[in-house]
Coordinates of C-alpha atoms and ligand atoms in Angstrom, one line a residue:
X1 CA 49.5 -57.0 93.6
X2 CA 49.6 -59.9 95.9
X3 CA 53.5 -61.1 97.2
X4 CA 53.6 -64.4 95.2
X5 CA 52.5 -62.7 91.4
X6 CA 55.3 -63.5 89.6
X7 CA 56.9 -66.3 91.4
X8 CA 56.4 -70.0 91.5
X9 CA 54.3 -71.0 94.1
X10 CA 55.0 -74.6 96.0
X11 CA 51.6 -75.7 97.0
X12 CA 50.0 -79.5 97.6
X13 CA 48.0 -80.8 94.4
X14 CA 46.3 -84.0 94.0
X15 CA 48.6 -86.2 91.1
X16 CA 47.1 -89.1 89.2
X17 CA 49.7 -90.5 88.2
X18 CA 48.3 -93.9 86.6
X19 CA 44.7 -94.5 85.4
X20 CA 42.5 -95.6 87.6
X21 CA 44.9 -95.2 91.0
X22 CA 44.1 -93.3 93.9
X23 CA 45.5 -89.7 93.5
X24 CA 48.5 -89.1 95.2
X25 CA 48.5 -85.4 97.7
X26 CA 52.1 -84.4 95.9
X27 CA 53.8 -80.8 96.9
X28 CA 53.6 -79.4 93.1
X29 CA 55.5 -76.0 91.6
X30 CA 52.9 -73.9 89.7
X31 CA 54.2 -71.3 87.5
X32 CA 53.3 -67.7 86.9
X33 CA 50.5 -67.0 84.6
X34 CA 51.9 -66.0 80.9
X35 CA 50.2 -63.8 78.6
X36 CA 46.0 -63.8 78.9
X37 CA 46.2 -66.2 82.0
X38 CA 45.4 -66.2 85.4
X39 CA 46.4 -68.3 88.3
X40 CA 43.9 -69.2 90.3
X41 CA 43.1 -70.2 94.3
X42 CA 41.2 -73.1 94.3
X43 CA 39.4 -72.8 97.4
X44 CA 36.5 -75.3 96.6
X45 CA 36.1 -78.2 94.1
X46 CA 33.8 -81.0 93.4
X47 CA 34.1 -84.4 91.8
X48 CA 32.0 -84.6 88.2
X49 CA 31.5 -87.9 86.3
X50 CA 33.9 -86.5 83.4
X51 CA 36.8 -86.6 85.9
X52 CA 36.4 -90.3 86.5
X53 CA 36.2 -91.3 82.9
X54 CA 39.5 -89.6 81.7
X55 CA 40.5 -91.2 85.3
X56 CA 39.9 -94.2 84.5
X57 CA 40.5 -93.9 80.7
X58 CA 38.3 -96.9 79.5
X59 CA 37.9 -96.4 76.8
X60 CA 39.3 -92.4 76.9
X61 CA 42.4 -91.3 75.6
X62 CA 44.8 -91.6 78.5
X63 CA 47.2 -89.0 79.6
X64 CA 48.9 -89.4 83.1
X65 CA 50.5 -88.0 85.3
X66 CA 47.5 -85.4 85.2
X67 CA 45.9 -82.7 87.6
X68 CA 42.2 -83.5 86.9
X69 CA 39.7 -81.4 88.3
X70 CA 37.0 -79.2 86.4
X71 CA 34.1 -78.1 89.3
X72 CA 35.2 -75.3 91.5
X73 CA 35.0 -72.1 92.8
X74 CA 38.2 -69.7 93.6
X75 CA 40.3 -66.2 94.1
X76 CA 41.9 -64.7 91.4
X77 CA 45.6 -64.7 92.8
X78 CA 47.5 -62.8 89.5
X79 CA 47.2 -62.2 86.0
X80 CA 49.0 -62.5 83.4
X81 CA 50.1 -60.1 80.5
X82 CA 47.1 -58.4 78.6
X83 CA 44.1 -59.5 81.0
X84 CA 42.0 -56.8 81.7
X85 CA 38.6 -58.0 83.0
X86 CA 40.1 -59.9 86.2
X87 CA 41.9 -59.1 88.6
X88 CA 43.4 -60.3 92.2
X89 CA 40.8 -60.7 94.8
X90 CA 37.9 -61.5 92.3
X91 CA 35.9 -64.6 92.7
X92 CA 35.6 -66.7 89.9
X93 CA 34.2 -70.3 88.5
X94 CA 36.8 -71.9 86.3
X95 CA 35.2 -73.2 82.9
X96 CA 36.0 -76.5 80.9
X97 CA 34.9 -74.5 78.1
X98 CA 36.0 -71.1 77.0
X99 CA 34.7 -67.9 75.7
X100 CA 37.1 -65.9 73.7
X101 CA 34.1 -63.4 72.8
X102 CA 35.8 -62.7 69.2
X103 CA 35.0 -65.5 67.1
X104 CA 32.3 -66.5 65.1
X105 CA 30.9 -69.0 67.6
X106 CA 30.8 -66.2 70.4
X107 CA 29.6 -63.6 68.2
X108 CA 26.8 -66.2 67.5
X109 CA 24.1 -66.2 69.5
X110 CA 23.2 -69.8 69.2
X111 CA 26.7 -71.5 70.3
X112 CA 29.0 -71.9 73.2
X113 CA 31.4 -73.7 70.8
X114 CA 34.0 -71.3 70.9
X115 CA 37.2 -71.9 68.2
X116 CA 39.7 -71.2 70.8
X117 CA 38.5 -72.0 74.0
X118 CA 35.9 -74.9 73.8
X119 CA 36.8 -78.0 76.0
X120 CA 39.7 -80.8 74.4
X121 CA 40.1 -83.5 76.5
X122 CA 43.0 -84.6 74.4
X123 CA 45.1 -81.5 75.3
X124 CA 47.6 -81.4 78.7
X125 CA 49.0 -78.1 78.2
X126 CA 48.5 -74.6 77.9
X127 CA 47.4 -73.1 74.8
X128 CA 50.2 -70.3 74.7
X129 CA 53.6 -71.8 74.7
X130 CA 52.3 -75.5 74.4
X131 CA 53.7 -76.6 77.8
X132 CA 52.5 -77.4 81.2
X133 CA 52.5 -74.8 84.2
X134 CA 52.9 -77.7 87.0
X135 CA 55.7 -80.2 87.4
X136 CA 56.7 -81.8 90.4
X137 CA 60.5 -82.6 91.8
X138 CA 61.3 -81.1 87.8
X139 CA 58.7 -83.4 85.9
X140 CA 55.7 -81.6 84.2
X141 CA 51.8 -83.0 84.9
X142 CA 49.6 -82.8 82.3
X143 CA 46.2 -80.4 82.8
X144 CA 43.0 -81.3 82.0
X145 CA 40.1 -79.4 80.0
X146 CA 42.2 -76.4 81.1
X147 CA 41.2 -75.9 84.6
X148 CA 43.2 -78.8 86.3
X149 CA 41.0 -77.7 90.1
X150 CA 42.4 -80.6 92.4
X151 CA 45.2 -78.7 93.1
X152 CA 45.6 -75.7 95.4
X153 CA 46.6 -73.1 92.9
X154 CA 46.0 -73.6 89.3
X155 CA 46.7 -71.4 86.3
X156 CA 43.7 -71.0 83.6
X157 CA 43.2 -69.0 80.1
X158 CA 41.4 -66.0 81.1
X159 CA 38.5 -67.1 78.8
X160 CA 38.0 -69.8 80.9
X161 CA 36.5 -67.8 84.2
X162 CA 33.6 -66.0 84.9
X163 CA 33.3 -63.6 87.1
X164 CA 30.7 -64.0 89.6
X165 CA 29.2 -62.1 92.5
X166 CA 31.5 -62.0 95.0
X167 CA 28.7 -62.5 98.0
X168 CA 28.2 -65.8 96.5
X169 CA 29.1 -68.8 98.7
X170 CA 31.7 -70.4 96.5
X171 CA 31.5 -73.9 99.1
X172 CA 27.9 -73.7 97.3
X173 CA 27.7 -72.1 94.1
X174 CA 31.6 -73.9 92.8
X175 CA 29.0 -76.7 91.8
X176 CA 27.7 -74.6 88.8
X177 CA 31.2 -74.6 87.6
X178 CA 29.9 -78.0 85.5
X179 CA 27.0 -80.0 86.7
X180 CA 24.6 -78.7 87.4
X181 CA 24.7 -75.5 84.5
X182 CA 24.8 -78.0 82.2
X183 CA 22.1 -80.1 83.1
X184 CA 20.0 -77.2 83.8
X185 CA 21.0 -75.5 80.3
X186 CA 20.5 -78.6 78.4
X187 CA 16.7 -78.3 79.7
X188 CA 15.9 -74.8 79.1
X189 CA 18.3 -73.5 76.6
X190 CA 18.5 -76.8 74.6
X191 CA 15.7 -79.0 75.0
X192 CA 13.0 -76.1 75.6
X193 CA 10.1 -77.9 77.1
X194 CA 6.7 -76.7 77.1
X195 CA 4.5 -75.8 79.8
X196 CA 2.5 -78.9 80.6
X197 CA 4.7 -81.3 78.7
X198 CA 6.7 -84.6 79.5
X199 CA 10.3 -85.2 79.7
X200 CA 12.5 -88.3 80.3
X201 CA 15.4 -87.8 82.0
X202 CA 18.3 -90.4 81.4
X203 CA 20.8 -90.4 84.1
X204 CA 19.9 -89.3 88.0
X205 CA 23.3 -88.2 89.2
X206 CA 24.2 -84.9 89.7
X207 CA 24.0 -83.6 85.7
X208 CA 20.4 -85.7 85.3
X209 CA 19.1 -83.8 88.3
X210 CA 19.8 -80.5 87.7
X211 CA 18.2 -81.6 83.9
X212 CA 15.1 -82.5 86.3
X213 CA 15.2 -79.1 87.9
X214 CA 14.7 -77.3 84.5
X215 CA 12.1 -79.1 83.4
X216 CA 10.6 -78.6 86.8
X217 CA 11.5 -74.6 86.2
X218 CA 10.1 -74.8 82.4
X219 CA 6.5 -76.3 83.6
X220 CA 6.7 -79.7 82.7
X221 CA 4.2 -81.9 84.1
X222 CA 5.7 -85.4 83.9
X223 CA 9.3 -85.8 84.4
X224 CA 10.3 -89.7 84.0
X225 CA 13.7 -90.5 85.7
X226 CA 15.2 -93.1 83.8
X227 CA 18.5 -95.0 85.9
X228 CA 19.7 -98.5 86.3
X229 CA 20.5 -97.8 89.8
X230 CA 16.7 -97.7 92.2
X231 CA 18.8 -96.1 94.8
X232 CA 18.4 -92.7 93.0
X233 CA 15.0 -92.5 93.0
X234 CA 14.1 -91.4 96.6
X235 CA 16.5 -88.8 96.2
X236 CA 15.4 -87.8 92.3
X237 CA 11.9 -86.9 94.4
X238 CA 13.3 -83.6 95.7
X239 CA 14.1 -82.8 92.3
X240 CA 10.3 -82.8 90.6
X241 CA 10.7 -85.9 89.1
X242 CA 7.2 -87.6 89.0
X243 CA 7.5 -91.2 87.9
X244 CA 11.0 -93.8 87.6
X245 CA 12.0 -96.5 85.3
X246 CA 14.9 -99.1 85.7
X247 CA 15.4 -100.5 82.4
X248 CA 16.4 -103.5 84.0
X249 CA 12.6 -104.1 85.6
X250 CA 11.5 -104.8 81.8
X251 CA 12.4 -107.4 79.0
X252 CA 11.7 -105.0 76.3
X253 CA 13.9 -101.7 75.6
X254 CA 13.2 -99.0 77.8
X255 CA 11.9 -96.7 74.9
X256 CA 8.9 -99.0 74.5
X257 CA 8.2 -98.9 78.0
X258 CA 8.4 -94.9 78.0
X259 CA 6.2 -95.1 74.7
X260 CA 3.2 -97.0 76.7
X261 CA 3.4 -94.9 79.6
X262 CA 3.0 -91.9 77.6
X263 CA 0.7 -92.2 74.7
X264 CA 3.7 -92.5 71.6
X265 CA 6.7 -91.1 73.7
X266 CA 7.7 -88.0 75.5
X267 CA 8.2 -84.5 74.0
X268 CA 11.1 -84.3 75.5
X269 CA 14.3 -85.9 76.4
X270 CA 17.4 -85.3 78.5
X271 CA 20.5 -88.0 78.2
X272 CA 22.9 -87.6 81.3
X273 CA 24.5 -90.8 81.7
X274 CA 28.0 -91.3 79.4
X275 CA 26.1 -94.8 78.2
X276 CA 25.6 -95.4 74.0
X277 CA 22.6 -97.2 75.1
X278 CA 21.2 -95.2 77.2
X279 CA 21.5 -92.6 74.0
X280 CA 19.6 -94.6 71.8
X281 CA 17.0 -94.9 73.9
X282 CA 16.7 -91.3 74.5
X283 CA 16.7 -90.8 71.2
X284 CA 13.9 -93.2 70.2
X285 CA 11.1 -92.5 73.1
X286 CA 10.4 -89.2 72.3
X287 CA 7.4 -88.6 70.2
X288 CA 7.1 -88.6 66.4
X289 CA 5.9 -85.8 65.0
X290 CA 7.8 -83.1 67.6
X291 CA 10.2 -85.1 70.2
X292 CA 12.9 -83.4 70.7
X293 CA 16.5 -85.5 72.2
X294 CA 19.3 -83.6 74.0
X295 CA 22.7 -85.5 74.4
X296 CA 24.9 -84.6 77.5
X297 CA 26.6 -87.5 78.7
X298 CA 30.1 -87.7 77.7
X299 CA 30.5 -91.2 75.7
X300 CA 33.3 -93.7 74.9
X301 CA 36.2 -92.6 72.4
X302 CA 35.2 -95.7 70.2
X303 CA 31.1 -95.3 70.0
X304 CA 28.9 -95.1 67.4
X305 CA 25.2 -93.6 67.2
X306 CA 23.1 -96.3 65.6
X307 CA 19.5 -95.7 64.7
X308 CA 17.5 -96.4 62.0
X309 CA 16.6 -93.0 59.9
X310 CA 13.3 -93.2 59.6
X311 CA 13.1 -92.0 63.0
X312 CA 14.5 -88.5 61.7
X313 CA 11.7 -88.6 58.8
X314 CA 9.0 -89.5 61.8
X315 CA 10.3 -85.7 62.9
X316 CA 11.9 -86.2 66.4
X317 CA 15.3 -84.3 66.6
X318 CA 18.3 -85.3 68.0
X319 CA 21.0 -82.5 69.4
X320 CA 23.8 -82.5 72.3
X321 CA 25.3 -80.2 74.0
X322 CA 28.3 -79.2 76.3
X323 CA 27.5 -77.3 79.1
X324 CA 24.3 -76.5 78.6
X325 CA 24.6 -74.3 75.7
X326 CA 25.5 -71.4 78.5
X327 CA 28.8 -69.1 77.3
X328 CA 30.2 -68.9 80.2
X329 CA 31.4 -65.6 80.6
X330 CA 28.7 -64.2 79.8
X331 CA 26.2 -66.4 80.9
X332 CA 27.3 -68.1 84.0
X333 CA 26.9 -65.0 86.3
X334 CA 23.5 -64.7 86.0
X335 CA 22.9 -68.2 86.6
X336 CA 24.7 -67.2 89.7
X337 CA 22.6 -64.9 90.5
X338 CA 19.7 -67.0 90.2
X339 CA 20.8 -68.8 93.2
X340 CA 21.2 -65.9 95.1
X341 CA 17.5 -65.1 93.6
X342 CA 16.5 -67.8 95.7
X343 CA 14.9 -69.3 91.8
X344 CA 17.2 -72.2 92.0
X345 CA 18.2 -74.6 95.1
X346 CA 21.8 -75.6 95.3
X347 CA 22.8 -77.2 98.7
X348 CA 19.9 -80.5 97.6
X349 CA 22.4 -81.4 94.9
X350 CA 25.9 -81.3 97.7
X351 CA 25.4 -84.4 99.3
X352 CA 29.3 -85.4 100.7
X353 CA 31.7 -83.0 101.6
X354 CA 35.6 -84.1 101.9
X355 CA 38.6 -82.4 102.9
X356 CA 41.2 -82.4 100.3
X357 CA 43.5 -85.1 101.5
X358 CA 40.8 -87.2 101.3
X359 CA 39.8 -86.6 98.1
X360 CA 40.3 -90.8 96.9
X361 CA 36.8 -91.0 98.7
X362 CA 34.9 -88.3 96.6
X363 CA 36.2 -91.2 94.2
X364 CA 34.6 -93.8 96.2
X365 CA 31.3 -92.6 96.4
X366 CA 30.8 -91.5 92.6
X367 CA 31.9 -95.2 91.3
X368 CA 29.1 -96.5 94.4
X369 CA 26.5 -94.4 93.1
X370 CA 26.5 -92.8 96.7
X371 CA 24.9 -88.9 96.6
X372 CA 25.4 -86.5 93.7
X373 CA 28.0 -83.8 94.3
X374 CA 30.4 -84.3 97.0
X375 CA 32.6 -80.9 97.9
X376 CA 36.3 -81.0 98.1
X377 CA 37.5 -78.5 100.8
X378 CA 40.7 -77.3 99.8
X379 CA 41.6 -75.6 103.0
X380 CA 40.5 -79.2 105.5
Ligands
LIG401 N1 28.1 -82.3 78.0 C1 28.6 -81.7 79.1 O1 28.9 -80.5 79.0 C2 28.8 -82.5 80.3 C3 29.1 -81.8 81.5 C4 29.2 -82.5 82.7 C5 29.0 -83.8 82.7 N2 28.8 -84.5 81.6 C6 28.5 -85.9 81.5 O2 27.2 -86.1 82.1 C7 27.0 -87.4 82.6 C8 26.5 -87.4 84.0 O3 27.4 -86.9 84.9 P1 27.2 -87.0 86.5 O4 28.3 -86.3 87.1 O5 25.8 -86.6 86.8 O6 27.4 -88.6 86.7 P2 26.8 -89.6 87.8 O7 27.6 -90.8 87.8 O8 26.6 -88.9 89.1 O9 25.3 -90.0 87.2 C9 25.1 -90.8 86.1 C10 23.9 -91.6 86.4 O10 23.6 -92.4 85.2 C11 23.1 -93.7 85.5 N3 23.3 -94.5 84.4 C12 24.4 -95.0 83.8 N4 24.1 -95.8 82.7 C13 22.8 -95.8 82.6 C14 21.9 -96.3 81.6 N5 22.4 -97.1 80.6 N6 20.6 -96.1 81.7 C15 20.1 -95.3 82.8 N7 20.9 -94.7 83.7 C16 22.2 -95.0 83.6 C17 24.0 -94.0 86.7 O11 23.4 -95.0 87.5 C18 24.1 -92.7 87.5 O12 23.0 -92.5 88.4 C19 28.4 -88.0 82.5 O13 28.5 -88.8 81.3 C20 29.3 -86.8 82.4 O14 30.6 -87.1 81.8 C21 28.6 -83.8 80.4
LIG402 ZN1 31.8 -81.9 84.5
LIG403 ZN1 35.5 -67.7 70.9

C-alpha cells in the first residue's frame, strides 16, 4: 500500500480552461479512487489529434475547464474498492475505451464496443457517483474519454487499463495507448488486406502511419498515402508507403485519380484524417466488386455521410472503427509484446519530445503538421 492510497493528492495538471487556449500548468487536488477505480501516475503522455478537436471544439461539443489527455503510459498508484486484477506498482496504458469483459459486446468476439466502458466524448465525470475526481482551489474539471493523462496523477475505471509487461519502456510503448493500435488495428483486424494487394491510406499523421505499417505487416504491395499536406510524404517513406497523392495537385476528386492509378480502385482503404471529405473519397476509390473502406478519423458533430447507393450494390463495403477493433484488456498486451518482439517499430512514429510545462508546444506542432507523435515527459 503506497502512503498516499486514500488521501487526496495535490499534484500539477495541465487545465484547459477555454477552447482553443493554451493549457494552463494548475496545482490540482485528485481524489481517491472509489469502487472499481484506480488512480494512476502518469509518467508519460503524448498529444493525439482527438485531443485537439474537443480542444478546440469546432464543431465538438464543448466542455471546459477539462483535463484532456488520452495517450500515456503509467504506475498504478492505488485501487479502489473491488479491483482485483491491478495493483500498485503495475504498469499500465490507460484506454479511451473500456472493457468490462461481461457484456455482450466483450463476450463477442467481433466487438470492442463495450456497453459500459466504450469511449463518450460527451461525458466529464466518472461513471460511479457521476462527479469529477479533480477540482482545483474547490472547483471541479471536467475528464475526458475517462483517462484525463495531462495531469500528473489521474484516476481511471479499472476497465480502462491494460496491463502490460512491465520491461516495456513506457517513454516508448505509452504511444500504443491510442495511435498507433488503432491505426495498426484498423489494417489488420478491420480492413484485412491481402497479400499482394493495394491500399490507400487517407491521412499521414501518426494514426495513418501506423495504418501504413499494417498494411506493410499484412503484405500489401501498393500502399498510396493520400494527404493535403506534401510535407508528410518523405517521412510516410519509412513507413512502406509506396506512392503519394495530394488531392490538391488534381482538378478532379481524388478517388478518380486513385481509380486510374490502379486499374478501378484499391482493395483496400484506410481513412485517418477527421475530414467528411476525405471519407467520401475513401469510400468511393476502392474497387467494385470487393473494396473494402475502414473509417477511423473522428469527424465533426454536425456531418453527414453522403454517397450515392449504388456504390453499396457495386459491392464495396464501408465500416469504422474505434481503436482498431483491439479490446484493450485483452488485446493491448500482446500488441505490447509485439514491440518488444522486435515485429513492430515504435520510436519512427516519436518525433518531438516536450517536458510537461511545455506541453502548449506539443500543441503547436500538431496544428503545423510538424512530426507525428510528440512525448510529453511528465517528470521534465
Ligand atoms: N477511431 C479511433 O479510435 C481513433 C483513435 C485515434 C485517433 N483518431 C482520429 O484519427 C485521425 C488522425 O489522427 P492523428 O493523430 O494521426 O492526426 P494528425 O493530425 O497527426 O494526422 C492527420 C493527417 O490528415 C491529413 N488530412 C487532413 N484532412 C485531409 C484530407 N481531406 N485529405 C487528406 N489528408 C488530410 C493532415 O494533413 C494530417 O497529415 C483524427 O481524426 C483522430 O481524431 C481516431
Ligand atoms: Zn487518440
Ligand atoms: Zn463490456
Amino acid at each position: 500500500m503506497s502512503s498516499t492510497a486514500g488521501q487526496v493528492i495535490s499534484c500539477k495538471a495541465a487545465v484547459a480552461w477555454e477552447a482553443g487556449k493554451p493549457l494552463v500548468i494548475e496545482e490540482v487536488e485528485v481524489a481517491p479512487p472509489q469502487a472499481m477505480e484506480v488512480r494512476l501516475k502518469i509518467l508519460f503522455t503524448s498529444l493525439c489529434h482527438t485531443d485537439v478537436y474537443f480542444w478546440e471544439a469546432k464543431g465538438q461539443t464543448p466542455m471546459f475547464p477539462r483535463i484532456f489527455g488520452h495517450e500515456a503510459g503509467g504506475i498504478v498508484e492505488s485501487v479502489g474498492e473491488g479491483v482485483t486484477d491491478l495493483e500498485p506498482g503495475d504498469h499500465v496504458l490507460p484506454v479511451f475505451t473500456g472493457e468490462c469483459k461481461e457484456c455482450r459486446h466483450c463476450k463477442s468476439e467481433e466487438s470492442n464496443m463495450c456497453d459500459l466502458l466504450r469511449i463518450n466524448t460527451d461525458r466529464g465525470v466518472m461513471l460511479n457517483d457521476g462527479k469529477s475526481r479533480f477540482s482545483v482551489r474547490g472547483q471541479p474539471i471536467y475528464h475526458f474519454v475517462g483517462t484525463s493523462t495531462f495531469s500528473e496523477y489521474t484516476v481511471v475505471h479499472a476497465g480502462c487499463v491494460a496491463k502490460i509487461n512491465p520491461a516495456a519502456p513506457l517513454d516508448i510503448v505509452c504511444v500504443l495507448s491510442c495511435g498507433i493500435s488503432t491505426g495498426l488495428g484498423a489494417t489488420l483486424n478491420v480492413a484485412k488486406p491481402e497479400k499482394g494487394s493495394s491500399v490507400a491510406i487517407f491521412g499521414l499523421g501518426a494514426v495513418g502511419l501506423a495504418a501504413a505499417e499494417g498494411a506493410r505487416i499484412a503484405g500489401a504491395s501498393r500502399i498510396i498515402g493520400v494527404d493535403l499536406n506534401s510535407n508528410r510524404f518523405e517521412e510516410a517513406k519509412k513507413f512502406g508507403v509506396t506512392e503519394f497523392v495530394n488531392p490538391k495537385d488534381y482538378d478532379k476528386p481524388v478517388q478518380e485519380v486513385i481509380a486510374e492509378m490502379t486499374d478501378g480502385g484499391v482493395d483496400r482503404s484506410v481513412e485517418c484524417t477527421g475530414s467528411i471529405n476525405a471519407m467520401i473519397s475513401a469510400f468511393e476509390c476502392v474497387h467494385d466488386g470487393w473494396g473494402v473502406a475502414v473509417l477511423v478519423g473522428v469527424p465533426n458533430k454536425d456531418d453527414s455521410f453522403k454517397t450515392h447507393p449504388i456504390n453499396f450494390l457495386n459491392e464495396k463495403t464501408l465500416k469504422g472503427t474505434f481503436f482498431g477493433n483491439y479490446k484493450p484488456r485483452s488485446d493491448l498486451p500482446s500488441v505490447v509484446e509485439k514491440y518488444m518482439n522486435k515485429e513492430l517499430e515504435l520510436e519512427k512514429f516519436i518525433t518531438h519530445e516536450v517536458p510537461f510545462s511545455e506541453i502548449n508546444k506539443a500543441f503547436e506542432y500538431m496544428l503545423s503538421g510538424a512530426g507525428l507523435r510528440c512525448l510529453i515527459r511528465m517528470d521534465a
